[in-house]
XYZ file of C-alpha atoms in Angstrom:
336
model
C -31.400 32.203 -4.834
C -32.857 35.777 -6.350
C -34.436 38.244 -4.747
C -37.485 40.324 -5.485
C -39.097 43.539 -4.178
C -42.394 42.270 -2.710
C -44.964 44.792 -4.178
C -44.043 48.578 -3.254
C -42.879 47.571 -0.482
C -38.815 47.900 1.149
C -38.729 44.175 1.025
C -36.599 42.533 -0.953
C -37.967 38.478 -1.035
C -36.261 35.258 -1.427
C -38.064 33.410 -4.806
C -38.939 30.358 -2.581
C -40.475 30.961 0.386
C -41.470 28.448 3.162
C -44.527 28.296 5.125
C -45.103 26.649 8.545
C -47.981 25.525 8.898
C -47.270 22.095 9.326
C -44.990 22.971 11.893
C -46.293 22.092 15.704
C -48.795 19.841 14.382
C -47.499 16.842 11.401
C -43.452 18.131 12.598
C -42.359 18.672 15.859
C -41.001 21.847 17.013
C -36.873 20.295 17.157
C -37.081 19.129 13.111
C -38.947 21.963 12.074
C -36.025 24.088 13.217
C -33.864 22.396 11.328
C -35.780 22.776 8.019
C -35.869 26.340 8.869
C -32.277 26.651 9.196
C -31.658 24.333 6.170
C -33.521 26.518 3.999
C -32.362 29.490 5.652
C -28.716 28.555 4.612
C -29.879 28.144 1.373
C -30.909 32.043 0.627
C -34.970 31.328 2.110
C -35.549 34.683 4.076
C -39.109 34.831 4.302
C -41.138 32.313 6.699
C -44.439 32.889 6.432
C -46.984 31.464 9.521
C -50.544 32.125 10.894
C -52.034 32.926 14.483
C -54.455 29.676 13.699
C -51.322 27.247 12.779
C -50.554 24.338 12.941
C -53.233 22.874 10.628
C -55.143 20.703 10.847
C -56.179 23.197 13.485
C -57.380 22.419 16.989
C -57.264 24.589 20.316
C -54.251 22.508 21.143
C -51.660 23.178 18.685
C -52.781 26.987 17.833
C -50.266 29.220 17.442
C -47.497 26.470 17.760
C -46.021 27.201 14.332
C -45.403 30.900 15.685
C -44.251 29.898 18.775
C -41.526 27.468 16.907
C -40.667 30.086 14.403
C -39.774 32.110 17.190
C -37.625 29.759 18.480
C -35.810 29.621 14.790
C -35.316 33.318 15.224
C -32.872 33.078 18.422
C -30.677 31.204 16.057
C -30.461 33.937 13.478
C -29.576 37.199 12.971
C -33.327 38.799 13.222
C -32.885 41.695 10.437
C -32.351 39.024 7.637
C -35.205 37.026 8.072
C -38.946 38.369 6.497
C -41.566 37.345 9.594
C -44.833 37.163 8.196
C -47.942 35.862 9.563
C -51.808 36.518 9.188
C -54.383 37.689 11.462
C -57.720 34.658 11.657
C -60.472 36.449 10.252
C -64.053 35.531 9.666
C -62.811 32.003 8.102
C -65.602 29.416 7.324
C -68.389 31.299 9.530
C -68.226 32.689 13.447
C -68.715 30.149 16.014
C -69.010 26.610 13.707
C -66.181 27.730 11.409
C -62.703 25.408 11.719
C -61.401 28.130 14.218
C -64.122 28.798 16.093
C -62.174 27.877 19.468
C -60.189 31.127 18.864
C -61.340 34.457 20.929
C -65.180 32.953 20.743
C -65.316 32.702 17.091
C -66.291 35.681 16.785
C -62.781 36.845 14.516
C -63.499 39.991 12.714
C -61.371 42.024 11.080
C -61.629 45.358 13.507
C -59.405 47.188 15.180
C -60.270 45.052 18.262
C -59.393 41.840 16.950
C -56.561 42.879 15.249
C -54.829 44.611 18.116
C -55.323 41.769 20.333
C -53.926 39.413 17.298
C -51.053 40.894 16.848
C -49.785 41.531 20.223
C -50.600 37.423 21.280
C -48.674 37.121 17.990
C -45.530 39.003 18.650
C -45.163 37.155 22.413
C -45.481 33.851 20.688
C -43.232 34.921 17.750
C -40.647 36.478 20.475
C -40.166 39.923 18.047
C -41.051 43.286 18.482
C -41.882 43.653 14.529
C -43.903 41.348 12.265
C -42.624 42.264 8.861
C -45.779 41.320 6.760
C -49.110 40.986 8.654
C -52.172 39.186 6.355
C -55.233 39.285 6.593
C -56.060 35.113 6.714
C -59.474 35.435 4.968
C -61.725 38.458 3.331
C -63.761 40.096 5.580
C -66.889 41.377 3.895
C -68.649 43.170 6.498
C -66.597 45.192 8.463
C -65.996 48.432 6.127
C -61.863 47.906 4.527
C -61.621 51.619 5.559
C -61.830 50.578 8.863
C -59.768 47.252 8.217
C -57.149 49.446 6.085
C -56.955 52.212 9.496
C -56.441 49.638 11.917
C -53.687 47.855 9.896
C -52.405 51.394 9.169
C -52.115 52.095 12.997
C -50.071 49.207 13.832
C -47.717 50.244 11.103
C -47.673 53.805 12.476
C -47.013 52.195 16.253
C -43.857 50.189 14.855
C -45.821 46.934 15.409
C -46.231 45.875 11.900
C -43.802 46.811 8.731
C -45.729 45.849 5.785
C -49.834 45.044 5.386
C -50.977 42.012 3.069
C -54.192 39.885 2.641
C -54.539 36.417 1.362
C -57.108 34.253 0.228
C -58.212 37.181 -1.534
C -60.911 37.740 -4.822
C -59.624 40.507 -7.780
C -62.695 42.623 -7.163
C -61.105 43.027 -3.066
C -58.042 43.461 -4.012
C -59.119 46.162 -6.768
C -61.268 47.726 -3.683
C -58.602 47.691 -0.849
C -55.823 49.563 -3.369
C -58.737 52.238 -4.278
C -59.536 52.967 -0.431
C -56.358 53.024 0.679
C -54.937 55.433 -1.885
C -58.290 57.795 -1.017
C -57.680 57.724 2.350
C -54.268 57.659 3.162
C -53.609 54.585 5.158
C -51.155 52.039 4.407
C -51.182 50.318 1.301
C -51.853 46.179 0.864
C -48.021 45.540 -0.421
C -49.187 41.526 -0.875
C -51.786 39.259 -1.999
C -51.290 35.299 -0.800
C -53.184 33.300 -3.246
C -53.256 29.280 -4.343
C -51.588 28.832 -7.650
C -50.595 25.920 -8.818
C -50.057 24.187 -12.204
C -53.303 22.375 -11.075
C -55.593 25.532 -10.620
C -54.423 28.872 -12.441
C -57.087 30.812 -11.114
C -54.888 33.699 -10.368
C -54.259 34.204 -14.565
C -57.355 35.339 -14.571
C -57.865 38.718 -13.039
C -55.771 38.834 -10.465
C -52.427 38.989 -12.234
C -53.313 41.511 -14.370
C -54.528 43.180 -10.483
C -51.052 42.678 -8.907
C -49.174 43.875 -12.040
C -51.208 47.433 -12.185
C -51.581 47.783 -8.546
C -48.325 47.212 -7.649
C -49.023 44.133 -5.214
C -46.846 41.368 -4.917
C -48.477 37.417 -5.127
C -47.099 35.244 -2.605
C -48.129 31.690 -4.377
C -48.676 29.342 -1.657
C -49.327 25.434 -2.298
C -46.893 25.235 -5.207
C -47.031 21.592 -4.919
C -50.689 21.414 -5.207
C -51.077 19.482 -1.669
C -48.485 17.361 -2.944
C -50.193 16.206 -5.919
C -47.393 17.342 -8.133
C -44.489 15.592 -6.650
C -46.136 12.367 -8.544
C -46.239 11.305 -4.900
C -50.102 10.436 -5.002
C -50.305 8.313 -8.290
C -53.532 6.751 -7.845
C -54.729 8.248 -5.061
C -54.060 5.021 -3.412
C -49.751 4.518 -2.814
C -48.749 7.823 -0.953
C -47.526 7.617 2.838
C -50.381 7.522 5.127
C -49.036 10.298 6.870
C -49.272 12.829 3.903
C -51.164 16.042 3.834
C -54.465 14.359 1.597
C -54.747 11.718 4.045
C -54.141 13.170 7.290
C -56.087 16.745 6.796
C -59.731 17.106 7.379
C -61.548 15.288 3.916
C -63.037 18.697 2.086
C -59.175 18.664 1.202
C -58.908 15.295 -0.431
C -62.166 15.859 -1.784
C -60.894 18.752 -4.066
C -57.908 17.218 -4.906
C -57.989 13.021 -4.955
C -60.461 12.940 -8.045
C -59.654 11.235 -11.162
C -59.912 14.420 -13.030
C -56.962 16.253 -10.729
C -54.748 12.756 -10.358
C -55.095 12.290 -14.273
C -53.275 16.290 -14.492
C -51.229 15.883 -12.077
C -49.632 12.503 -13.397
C -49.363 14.752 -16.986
C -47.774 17.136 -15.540
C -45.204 14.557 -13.867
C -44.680 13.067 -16.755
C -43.521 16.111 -18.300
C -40.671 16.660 -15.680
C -39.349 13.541 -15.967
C -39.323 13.954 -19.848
C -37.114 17.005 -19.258
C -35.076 15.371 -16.483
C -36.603 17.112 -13.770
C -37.839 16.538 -10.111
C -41.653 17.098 -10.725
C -41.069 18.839 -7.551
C -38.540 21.369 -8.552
C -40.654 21.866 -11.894
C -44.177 22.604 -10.210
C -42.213 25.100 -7.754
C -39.947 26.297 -10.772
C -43.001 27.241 -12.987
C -44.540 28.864 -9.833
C -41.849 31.122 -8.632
C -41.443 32.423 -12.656
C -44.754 33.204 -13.408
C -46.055 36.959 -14.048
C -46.438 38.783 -10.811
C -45.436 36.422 -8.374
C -42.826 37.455 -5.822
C -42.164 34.159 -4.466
C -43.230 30.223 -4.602
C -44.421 29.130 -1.120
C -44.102 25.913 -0.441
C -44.283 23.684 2.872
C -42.870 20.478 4.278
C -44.127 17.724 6.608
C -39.774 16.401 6.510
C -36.192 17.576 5.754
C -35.571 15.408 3.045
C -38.091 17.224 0.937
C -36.682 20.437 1.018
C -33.905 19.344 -1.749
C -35.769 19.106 -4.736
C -37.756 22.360 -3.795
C -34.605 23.995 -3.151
C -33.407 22.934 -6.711
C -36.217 25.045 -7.749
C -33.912 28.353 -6.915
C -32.706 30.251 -10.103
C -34.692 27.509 -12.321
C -35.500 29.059 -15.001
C -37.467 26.189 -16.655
C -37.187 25.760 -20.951
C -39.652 27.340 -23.269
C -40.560 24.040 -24.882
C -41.449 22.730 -21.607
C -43.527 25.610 -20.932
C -45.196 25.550 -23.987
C -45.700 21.396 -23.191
C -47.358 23.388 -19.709
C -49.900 25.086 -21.350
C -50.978 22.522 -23.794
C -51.919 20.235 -20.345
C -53.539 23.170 -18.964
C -55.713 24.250 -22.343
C -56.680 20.212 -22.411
C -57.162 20.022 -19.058
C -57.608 23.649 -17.118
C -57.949 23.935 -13.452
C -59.225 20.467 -12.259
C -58.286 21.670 -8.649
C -61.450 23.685 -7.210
């Protein structure tokens, strides 16, 4: 496993990372500790979570995949493990958005809200520090000077190491660097973004962003839903309990088209023609683009940790890279 300085920050990052999102919800609390540990063995030291998990999200299971990540952390030693989770946000729209059970959805990114998030966060978490604290989703109308003070407070009161956003668009990222240097508040040390062989959105603006700015991409999704593990094929032979099938249908909307399946089984292809796991490839081209700090990848069982593990000091051919590309300029982005 390498390591990687995550932005300007002091944190040195694992180049696979593992979210937990599916923890609480599609794995129960006793498994998903053993992934954790599994990959945690392996050199993984950042876990990366949400107030809002596990998804799909419902009042029920909220802020399981903290509370089980906290439970990971009485089995380690604390200091080598990189907690980071993300404050709600405005999501999909106050009160009919997909998290609208949590504190009224009414989630803005003010001090308010973010105080009260990240203390429910540390008690389910079981910590006295959250390492990297995100922003889940943009928020557009509260001023980022205020957003930028309140993160820089909890920083300043030991609660919080490191500030980070996700979901986020060039032009904010651009904006929240700029305010932050003119005012003098903590900086945004991370950016968690999609990127994926299947939608290389973040080429376009936003790497050139994190290079000059100094901002480290966490690339969640690596596996594009799953799509990339050749898993899907049709659309038609995957388990029924995988992600596409079992998440709310705007998901397999974007992704189970004919356009995205026809890419993806390229792309498979490819690996297989080079010997690889398609799954170690898709995270292995991930984890070395420009920019990005670290691959982050989830699991719904142990098993499929291996070949994403495999991924780890993968430095994948430049004929097969080159192979990349020529899918991508046929076939660019068919993941919206």
């Amino acid at each position: 496993m390498r390591y990687r300085r995550l932005g300007r920050s002091g944190l040195l990052v694992s180049e696979i990372s593992l979210g937990t999102m599916t923890f609480g919800g599609q794995v129960p609390e006793a498994e998903a500790v053993r992934i954790m540990s599994r990959a945690f063995d392996a050199g993984v030291n950042l876990f990366d979570t949400a107030e809002m998990y596990a998804v799909p999200q419902t009042p029920e299971t909220q802020g399981a995949s903290e509370r089980i990540l906290g439970a990971f952390l009485k089995t380690v030693p604390r200091d080598r493990v990189i907690v980071a989770t993300k404050v709600n946000g405005p999501g999909e729209g106050p009160l009919t958005g997909i998290t609208a059970h949590m504190r009224g959805g009414l989630s803005a990114i003010d001090r308010f809200h973010i105080e009260r998030a990240v203390e429910a966060s540390l008690r389910r978490l079981g910590t006295d520090v959250v390492d990297l604290y995100q922003t889940h989703w943009p928020d557009r109308v509260v001023p980022m000077a205020e957003q930028l003070d309140a993160l820089d407070r909890l920083v300043q009161a030991g609660k919080i190491r490191y500030a980070g956003v996700s979901n986020e668009t060039p032009w904010g990222l651009t904006r929240l660097a700029a305010t932050a240097e003119a005012q003098g508040t903590a900086a945004v040390v991370s950016v968690q973004n999609v990127y994926h062989m299947l939608k290389r959105v973040y080429d376009d603006g936003m790497m050139e962003v994190c290079r000059n700015e100094g901002v480290g991409m966490l690339a969640f999704s690596p596996l594009a839903m799953g799509l990339l593990t050749g898993k899907y094929g049709t659309g038609q032979d995957a388990p029924p309990a995988s992600r596409l099938y079992t998440f709310p249908p705007r998901f397999a909307g974007r992704y189970l088209h004919p356009r995205a399946l026809a890419a993806a089984g390229r792309y498979v292809a490819l690996a297989h023609e080079f010997g690889l796991d398609p799954t170690t490839m898709a995270v292995a081209w991930t984890a070395g683009r420009p920019g990005v700090t670290s691959a982050l990848p989830g699991v719904s069982a142990d098993h499929q940790l291996d070949a994403i593990l495999a991924a780890a000091g993968l430095d994948l051919p430049a004929d097969l890279l080159d192979a990349i590309d020529a899918v991508h300029r046929e076939m660019p982005n068919p993941v919206i």
